[in-house]
Short mmCIF file of C-alpha atoms and ligand atoms in Angstrom, two decimals:
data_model
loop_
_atom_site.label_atom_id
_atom_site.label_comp_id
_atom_site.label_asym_id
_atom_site.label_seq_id
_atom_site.Cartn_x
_atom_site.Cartn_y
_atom_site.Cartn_z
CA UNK W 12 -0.72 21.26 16.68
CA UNK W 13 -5.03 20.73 18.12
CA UNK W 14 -6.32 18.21 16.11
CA UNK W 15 -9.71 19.68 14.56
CA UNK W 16 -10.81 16.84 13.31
CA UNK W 17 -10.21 13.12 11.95
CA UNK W 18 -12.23 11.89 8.59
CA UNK W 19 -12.76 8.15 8.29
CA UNK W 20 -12.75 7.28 4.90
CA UNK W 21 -13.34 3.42 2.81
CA UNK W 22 -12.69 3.12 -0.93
CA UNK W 23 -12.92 0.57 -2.60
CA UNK W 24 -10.23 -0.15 -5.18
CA UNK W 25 -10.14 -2.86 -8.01
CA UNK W 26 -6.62 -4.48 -8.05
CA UNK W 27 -6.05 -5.49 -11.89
CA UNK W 28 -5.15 -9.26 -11.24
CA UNK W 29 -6.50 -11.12 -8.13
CA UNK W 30 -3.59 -11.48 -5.48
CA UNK W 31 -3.44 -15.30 -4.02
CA UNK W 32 -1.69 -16.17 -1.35
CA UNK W 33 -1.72 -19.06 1.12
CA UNK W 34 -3.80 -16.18 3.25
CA UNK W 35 -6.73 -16.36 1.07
CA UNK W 36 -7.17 -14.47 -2.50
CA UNK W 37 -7.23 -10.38 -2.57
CA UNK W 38 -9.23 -8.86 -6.11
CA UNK W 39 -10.67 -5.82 -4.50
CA UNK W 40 -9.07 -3.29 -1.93
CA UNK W 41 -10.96 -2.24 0.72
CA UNK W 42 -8.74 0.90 1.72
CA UNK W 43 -9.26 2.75 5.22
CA UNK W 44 -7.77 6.15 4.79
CA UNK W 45 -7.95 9.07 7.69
CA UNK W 46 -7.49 12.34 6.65
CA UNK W 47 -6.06 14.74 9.93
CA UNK W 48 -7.42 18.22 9.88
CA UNK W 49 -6.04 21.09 11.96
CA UNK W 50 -5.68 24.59 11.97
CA UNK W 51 -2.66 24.44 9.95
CA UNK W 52 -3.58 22.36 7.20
CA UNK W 53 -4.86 18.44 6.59
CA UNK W 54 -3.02 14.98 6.46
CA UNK W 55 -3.35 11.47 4.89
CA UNK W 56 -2.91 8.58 6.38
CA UNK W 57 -4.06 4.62 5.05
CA UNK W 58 -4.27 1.99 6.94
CA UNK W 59 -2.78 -0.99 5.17
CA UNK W 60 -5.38 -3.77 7.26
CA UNK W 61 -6.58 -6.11 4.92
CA UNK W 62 -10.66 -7.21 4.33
CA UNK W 63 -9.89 -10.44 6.27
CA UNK W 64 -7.72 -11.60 9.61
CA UNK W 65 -5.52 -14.11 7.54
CA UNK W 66 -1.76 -12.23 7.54
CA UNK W 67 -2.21 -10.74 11.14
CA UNK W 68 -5.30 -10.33 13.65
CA UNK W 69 -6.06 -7.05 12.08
CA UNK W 70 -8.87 -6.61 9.78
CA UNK W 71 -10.36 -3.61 7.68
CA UNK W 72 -13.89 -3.58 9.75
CA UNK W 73 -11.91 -4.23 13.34
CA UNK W 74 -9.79 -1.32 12.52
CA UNK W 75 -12.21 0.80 11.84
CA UNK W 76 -14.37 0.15 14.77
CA UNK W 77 -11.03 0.41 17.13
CA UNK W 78 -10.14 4.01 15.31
CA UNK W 79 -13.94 5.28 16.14
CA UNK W 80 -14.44 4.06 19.17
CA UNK W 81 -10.77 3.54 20.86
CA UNK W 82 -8.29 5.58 19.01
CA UNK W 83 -9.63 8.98 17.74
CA UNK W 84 -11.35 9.52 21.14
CA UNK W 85 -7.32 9.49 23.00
CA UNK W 86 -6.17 11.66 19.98
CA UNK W 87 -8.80 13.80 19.86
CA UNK W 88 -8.93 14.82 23.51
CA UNK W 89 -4.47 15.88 23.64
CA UNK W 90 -4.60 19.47 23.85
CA UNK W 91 -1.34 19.61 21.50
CA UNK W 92 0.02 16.68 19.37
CA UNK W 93 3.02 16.02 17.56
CA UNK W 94 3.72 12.83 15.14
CA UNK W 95 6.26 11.97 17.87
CA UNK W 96 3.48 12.04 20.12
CA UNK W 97 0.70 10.01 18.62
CA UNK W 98 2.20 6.33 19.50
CA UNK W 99 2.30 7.53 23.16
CA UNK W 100 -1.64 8.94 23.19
CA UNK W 101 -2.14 5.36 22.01
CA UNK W 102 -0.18 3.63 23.90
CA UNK W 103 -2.90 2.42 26.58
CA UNK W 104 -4.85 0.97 23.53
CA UNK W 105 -3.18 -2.82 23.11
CA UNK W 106 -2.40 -4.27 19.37
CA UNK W 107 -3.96 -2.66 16.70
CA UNK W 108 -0.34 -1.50 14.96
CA UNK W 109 -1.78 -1.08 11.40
CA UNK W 110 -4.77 1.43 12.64
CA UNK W 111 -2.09 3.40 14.76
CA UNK W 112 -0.18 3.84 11.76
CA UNK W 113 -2.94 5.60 9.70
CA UNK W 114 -3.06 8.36 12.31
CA UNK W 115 0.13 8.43 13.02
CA UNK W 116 1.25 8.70 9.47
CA UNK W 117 -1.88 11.31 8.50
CA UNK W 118 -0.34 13.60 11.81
CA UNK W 119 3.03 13.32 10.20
CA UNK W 120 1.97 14.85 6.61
CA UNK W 121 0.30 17.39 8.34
CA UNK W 122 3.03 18.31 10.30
CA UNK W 123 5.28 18.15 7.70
CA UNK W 124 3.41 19.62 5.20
CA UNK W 125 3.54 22.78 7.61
CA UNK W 126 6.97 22.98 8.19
CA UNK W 127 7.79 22.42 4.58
CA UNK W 128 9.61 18.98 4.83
CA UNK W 129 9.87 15.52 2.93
CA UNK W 130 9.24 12.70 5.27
CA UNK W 131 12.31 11.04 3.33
CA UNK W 132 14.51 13.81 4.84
CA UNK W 133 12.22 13.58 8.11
CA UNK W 134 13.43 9.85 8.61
CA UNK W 135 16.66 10.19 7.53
CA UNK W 136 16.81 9.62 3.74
CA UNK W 137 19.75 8.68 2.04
CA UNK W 138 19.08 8.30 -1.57
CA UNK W 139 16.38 9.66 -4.23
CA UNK W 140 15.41 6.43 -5.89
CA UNK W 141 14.44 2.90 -4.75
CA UNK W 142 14.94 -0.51 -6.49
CA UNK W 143 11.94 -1.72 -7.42
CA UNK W 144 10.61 -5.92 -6.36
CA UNK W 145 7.23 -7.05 -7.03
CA UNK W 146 5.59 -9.71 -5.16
CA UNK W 147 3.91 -12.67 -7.19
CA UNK W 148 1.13 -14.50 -6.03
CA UNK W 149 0.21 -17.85 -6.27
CA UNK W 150 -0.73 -19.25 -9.73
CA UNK W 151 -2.68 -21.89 -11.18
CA UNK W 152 -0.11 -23.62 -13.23
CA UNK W 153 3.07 -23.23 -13.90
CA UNK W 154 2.94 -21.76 -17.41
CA UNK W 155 1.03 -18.95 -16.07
CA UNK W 156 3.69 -18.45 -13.35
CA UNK W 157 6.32 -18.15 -15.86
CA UNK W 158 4.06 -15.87 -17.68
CA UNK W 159 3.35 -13.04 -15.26
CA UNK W 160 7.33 -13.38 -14.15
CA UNK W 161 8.01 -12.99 -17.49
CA UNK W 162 6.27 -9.74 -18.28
CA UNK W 163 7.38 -8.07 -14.62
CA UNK W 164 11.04 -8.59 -15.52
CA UNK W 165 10.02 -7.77 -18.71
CA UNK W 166 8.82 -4.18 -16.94
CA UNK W 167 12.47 -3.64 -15.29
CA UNK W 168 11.46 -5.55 -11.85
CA UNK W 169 14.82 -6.30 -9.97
CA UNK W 170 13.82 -8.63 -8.00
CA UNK W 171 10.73 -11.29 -7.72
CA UNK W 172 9.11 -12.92 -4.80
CA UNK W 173 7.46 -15.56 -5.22
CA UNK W 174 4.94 -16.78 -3.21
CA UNK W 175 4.86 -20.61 -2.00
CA UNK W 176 2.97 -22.93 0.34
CA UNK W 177 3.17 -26.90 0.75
CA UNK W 178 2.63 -28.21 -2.55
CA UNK W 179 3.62 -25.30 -4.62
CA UNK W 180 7.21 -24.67 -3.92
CA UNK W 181 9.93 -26.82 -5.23
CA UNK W 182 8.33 -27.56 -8.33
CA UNK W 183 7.63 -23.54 -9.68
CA UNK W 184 11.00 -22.14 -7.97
CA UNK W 185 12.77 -24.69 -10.25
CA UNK W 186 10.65 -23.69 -13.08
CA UNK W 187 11.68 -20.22 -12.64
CA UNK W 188 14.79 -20.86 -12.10
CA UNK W 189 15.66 -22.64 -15.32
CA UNK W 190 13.70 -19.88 -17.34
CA UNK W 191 14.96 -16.81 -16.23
CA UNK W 192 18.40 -18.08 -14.92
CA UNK W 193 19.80 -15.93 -11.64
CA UNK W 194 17.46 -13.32 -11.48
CA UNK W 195 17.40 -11.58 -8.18
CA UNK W 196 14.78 -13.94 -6.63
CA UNK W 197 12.86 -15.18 -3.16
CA UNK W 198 9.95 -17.08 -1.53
CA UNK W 199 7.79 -16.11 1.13
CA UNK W 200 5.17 -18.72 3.03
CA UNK W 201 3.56 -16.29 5.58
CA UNK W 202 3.94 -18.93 7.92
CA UNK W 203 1.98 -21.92 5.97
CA UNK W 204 4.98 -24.57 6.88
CA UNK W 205 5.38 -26.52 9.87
CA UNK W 206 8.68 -27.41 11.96
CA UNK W 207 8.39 -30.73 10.82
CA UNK W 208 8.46 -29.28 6.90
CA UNK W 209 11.91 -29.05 7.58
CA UNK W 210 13.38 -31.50 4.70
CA UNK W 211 11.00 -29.98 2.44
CA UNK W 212 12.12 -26.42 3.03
CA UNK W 213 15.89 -27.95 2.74
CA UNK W 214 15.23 -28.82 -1.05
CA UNK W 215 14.95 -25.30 -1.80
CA UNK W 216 18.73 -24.69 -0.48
CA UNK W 217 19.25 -25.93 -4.04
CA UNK W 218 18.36 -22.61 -5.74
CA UNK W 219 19.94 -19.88 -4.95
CA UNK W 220 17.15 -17.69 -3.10
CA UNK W 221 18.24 -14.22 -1.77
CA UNK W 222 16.21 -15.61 1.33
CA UNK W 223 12.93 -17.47 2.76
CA UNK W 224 10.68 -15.03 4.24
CA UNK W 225 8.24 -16.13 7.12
CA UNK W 226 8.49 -19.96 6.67
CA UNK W 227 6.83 -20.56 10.52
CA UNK W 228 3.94 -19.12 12.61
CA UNK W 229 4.86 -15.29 13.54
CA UNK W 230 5.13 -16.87 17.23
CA UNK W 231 7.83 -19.75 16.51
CA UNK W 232 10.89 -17.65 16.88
CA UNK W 233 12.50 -21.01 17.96
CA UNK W 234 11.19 -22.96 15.42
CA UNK W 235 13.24 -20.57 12.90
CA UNK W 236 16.05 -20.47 14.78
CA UNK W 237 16.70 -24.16 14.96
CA UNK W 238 15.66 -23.91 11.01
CA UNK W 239 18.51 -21.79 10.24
CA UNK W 240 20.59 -24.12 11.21
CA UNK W 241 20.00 -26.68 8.64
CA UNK W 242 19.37 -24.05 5.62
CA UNK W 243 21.81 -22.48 3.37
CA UNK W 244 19.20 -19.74 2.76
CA UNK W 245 19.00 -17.05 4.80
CA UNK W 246 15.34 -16.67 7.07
CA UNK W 247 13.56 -13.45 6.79
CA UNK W 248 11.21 -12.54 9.54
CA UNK W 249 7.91 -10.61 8.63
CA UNK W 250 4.88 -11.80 10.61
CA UNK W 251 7.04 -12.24 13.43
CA UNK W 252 8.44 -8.97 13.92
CA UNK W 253 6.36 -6.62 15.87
CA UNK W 254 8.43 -3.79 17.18
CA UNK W 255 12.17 -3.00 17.35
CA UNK W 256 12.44 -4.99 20.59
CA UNK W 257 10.90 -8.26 18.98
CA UNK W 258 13.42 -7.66 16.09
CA UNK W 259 16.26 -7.60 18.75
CA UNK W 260 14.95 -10.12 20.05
CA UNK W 261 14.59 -12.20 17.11
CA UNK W 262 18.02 -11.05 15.84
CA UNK W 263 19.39 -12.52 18.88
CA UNK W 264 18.26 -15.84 18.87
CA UNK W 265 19.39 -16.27 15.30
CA UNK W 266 15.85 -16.65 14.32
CA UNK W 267 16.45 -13.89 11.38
CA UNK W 268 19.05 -12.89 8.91
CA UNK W 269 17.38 -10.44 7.03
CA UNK W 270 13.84 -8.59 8.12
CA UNK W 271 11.05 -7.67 6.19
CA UNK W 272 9.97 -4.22 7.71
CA UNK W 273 6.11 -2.71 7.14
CA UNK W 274 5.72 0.30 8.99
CA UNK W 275 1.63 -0.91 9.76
CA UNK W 276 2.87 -4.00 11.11
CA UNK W 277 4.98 -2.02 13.48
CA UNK W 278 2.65 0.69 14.62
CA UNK W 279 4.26 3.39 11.98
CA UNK W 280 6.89 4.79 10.15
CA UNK W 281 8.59 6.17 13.26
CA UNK W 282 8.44 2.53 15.21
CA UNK W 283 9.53 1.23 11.38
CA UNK W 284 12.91 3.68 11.66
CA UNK W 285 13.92 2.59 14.72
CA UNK W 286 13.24 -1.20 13.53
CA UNK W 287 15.64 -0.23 10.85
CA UNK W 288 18.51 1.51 13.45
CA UNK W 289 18.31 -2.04 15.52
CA UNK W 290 18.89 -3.51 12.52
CA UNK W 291 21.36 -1.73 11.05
CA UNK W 292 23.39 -1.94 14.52
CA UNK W 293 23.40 -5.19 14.49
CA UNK W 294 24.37 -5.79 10.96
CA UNK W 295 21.26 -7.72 9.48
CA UNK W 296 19.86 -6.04 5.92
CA UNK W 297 16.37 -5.14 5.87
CA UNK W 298 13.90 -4.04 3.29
CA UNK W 299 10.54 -2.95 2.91
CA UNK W 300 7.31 -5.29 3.07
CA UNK W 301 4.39 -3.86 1.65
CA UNK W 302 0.68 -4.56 1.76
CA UNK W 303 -1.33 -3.92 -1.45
CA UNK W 304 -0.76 -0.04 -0.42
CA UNK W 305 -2.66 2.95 -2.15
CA UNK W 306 -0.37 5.62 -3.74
CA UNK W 307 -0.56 7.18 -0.17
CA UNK W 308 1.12 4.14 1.59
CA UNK W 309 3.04 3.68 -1.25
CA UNK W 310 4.58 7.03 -1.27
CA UNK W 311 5.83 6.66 2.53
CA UNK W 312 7.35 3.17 1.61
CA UNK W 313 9.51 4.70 -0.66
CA UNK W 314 10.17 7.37 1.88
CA UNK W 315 11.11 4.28 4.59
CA UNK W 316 12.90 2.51 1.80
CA UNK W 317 15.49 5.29 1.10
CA UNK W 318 17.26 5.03 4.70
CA UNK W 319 20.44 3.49 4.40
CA UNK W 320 19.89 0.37 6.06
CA UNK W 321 17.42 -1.02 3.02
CA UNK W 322 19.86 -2.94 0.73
CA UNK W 323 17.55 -5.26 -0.54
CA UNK W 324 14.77 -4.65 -3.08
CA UNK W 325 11.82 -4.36 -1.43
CA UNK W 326 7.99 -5.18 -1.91
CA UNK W 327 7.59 -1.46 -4.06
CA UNK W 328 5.80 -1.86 -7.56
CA UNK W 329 4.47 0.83 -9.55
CA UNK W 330 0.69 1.82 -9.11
CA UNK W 331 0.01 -0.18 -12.36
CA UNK W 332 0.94 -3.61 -10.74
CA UNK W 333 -1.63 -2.71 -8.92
CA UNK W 334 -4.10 -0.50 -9.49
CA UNK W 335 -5.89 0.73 -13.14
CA UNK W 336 -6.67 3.68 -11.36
CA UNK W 337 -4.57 4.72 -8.26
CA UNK W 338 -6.18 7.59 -5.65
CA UNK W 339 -2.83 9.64 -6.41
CA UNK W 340 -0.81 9.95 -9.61
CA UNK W 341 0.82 7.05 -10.33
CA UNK W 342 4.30 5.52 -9.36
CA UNK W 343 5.84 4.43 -12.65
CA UNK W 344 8.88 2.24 -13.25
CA UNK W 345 12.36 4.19 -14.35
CA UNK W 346 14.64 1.41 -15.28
CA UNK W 347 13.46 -0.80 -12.26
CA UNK W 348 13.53 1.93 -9.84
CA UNK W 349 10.89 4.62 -8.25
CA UNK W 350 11.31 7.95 -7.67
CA UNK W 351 11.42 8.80 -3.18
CA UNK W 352 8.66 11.79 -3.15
CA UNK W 353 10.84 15.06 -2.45
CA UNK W 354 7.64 17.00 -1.76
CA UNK W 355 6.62 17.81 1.92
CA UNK W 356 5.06 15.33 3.82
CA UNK W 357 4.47 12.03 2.21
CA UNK W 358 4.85 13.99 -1.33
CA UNK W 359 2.15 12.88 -2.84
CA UNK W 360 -1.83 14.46 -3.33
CA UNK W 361 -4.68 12.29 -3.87
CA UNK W 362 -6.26 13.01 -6.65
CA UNK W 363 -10.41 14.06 -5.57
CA UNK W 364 -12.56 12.51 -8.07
CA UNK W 365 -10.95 9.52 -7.97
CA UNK W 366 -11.09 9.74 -4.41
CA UNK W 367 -15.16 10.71 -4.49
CA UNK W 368 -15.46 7.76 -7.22
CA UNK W 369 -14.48 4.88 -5.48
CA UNK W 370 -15.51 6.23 -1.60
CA UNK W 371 -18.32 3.37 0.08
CA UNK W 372 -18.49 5.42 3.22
CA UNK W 373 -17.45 8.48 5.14
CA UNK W 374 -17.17 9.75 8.43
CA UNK W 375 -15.82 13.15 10.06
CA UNK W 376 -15.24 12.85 13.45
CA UNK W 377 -14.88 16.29 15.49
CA UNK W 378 -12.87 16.94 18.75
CA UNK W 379 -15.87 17.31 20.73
O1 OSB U 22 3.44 -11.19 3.28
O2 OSB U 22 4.32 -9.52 2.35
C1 OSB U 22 3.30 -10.17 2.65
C2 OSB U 22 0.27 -8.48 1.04
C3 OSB U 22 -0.64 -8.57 2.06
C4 OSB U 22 -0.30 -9.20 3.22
C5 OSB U 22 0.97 -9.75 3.37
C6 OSB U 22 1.91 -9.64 2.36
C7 OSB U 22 1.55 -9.02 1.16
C8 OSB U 22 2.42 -8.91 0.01
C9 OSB U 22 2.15 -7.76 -0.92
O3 OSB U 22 3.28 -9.72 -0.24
C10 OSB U 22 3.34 -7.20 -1.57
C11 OSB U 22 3.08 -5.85 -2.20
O4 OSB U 22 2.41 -4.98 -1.58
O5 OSB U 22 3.56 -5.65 -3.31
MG1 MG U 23 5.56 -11.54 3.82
#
């Protein structure tokens, strides 16, 4: 397949309840999406960076300046491509997973699109639903955390993360706890505790959690290690893991029972499978992170999230938890589950006018 052509594309998208975390607070997406145009027909990709460098180095405006000027230039100029074959064309380009994604996931709807398969069957697919989580931010009080639990589980969520930092753990995991008695339930800190926290983090042994998710810096593997040692809970690594080596890796050291896996934070959905075959190999469950996705990311989560390694509920809401108005027809809850797209490619269209609507800028960049 020649690349003809590679269309940077912002929108911006309302989310319809502010997302806080100990990262900073989210109340407008500020998607990147590529669209991948060849001879044979076009792909989407998004890119899942976020408006600030809080959850990993990567930001919305550096991505897009590293896809201009660093990335599309090496795809542009291979002669033939293949999904398989984007990571490589990047490879000389350091960091930048969740940019490589995008193109890497827009090449693989295009390619799969042509050839007339799902990229659930692509990767490996095993089942035809997914068990839906939702991730709760951090709240002002604890009656409205009990609140918005409330009306997710309410909505068929089978699982709830919540999200915690120092000074807001203990106190609203207890609270809902005793409210909505042994639901399916977590925490994750993106890395906002320290190895001295230790004691702290112990009091939450008390509860039951399926798992702590990212309680250290993404670089104190050690740190988490020697943790796991004095926690009942089980560590989940999500910052931390960067490729299927560093999950080895990590794996190894005992620094993680479980792993969170985001295809962006991995350099894409092919990097993401093979996360997922370490993993599976070495007997540790996984499921899938997510990052505020449009219905385009969203649709090739629940792609990821049907391989048979994902026995957890991941982070996969329907559009609504998100978005009043998603850029493809929305995801909806079935009895806490989502339907895996069956069509070709990532299975899903975006939808024009909402597209045109809520577009700040756009770019086509040629192969010459
Ligand atoms: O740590 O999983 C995280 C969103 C942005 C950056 C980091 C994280 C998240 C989420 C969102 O938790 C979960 C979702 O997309 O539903
Ligand atoms: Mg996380």
């Amino acid at each position: 397949m020649k690349l003809t052509g590679v269309e940077l594309r912002r929108v911006h998208l309302p989310l319809v309840a502010p997302f806080r975390t100990g990262l900073g607070e989210t109340s407008v997406r500020d998607a990147l999406l590529v669209r991948i145009l060849t001879p044979d027909g076009e792909g989407w990709g998004e890119c899942t960076a976020m408006t600030e460098p809080t959850y990993t180095s990567e930001y919305v405006d550096g991505a897009h300046h590293v896809l201009r000027h660093h990335l599309l230039p090496r795809l542009l100029a291979q002669p033939e491509l293949t999904a398989e074959g984007v990571g490589p064309a990047l490879a000389a380009v350091m960091g930048h997973p969740m940019a490589k994604c995008a193109l890497e996931m827009g090449v693989l709807d295009a390619e799969l699109r042509a050839t007339g398969v799902s990229l659930a069957d692509h990767l490996g697919a095993a089942r035809d639903t997914v068990e839906a989580g939702v991730a709760v931010g951090l709240a002002s009080s604890i009656p409205e955390l009990l609140d918005t639990v409330g009306r997710y589980l309410d909505a068929g969520y089978r699982r709830v993360k919540l999200k915690i930092q120092p000074g807001w753990d203990v106190e609203p995991v207890r609270a809902v706890r005793e409210r909505f008695g042994d639901v399916a339930l977590h925490v994750d800190a993106n890395g906002g505790y320290r190895p001295g926290d230790t004691q702290q983090l112990r009091r939450l042994d008390a509860f039951a959690l399926l798992m702590i998710e990212q309680p250290f810096a993404a670089d104190e593997l050690a740190a988490h290690a020697e943790l796991a040692r004095h926690l009942h809970t089980p560590i989940c690594l999500d910052e931390s893991i960067t490729s299927a080596a560093s999950a080895a890796f990590a794996i190894s050291t005992g620094a993680a029972a479980i792993v969170n896996i985001k295809a962006p934070r991995v350099g894409g959905y092919l990097e993401a499978r093979r996360v997922h075959d370490v993993c599976a190999r070495a007997g540790v469950p996984v499921w899938c992170g997510g990052m505020l996705e449009t219905g385009l990311g969203r649709a090739a989560n629940l792609a990821l999230a049907a391989l048979p390694g994902f026995t957890l509920p991941g982070d996969l809401s329907a559009s609504d938890r998100y978005y009043r108005t998603d850029i493809t027809p929305p995801f909806v809850l079935r009895n806490g589950y989502l339907d895996v797209p069956t069509r070709p490619g990532l299975g899903v269209d975006v939808i024009g006018d909402v597209v045109e609507a809520c577009t700040t800028s756009v770019e086509l960049v040629g192969s010459d």
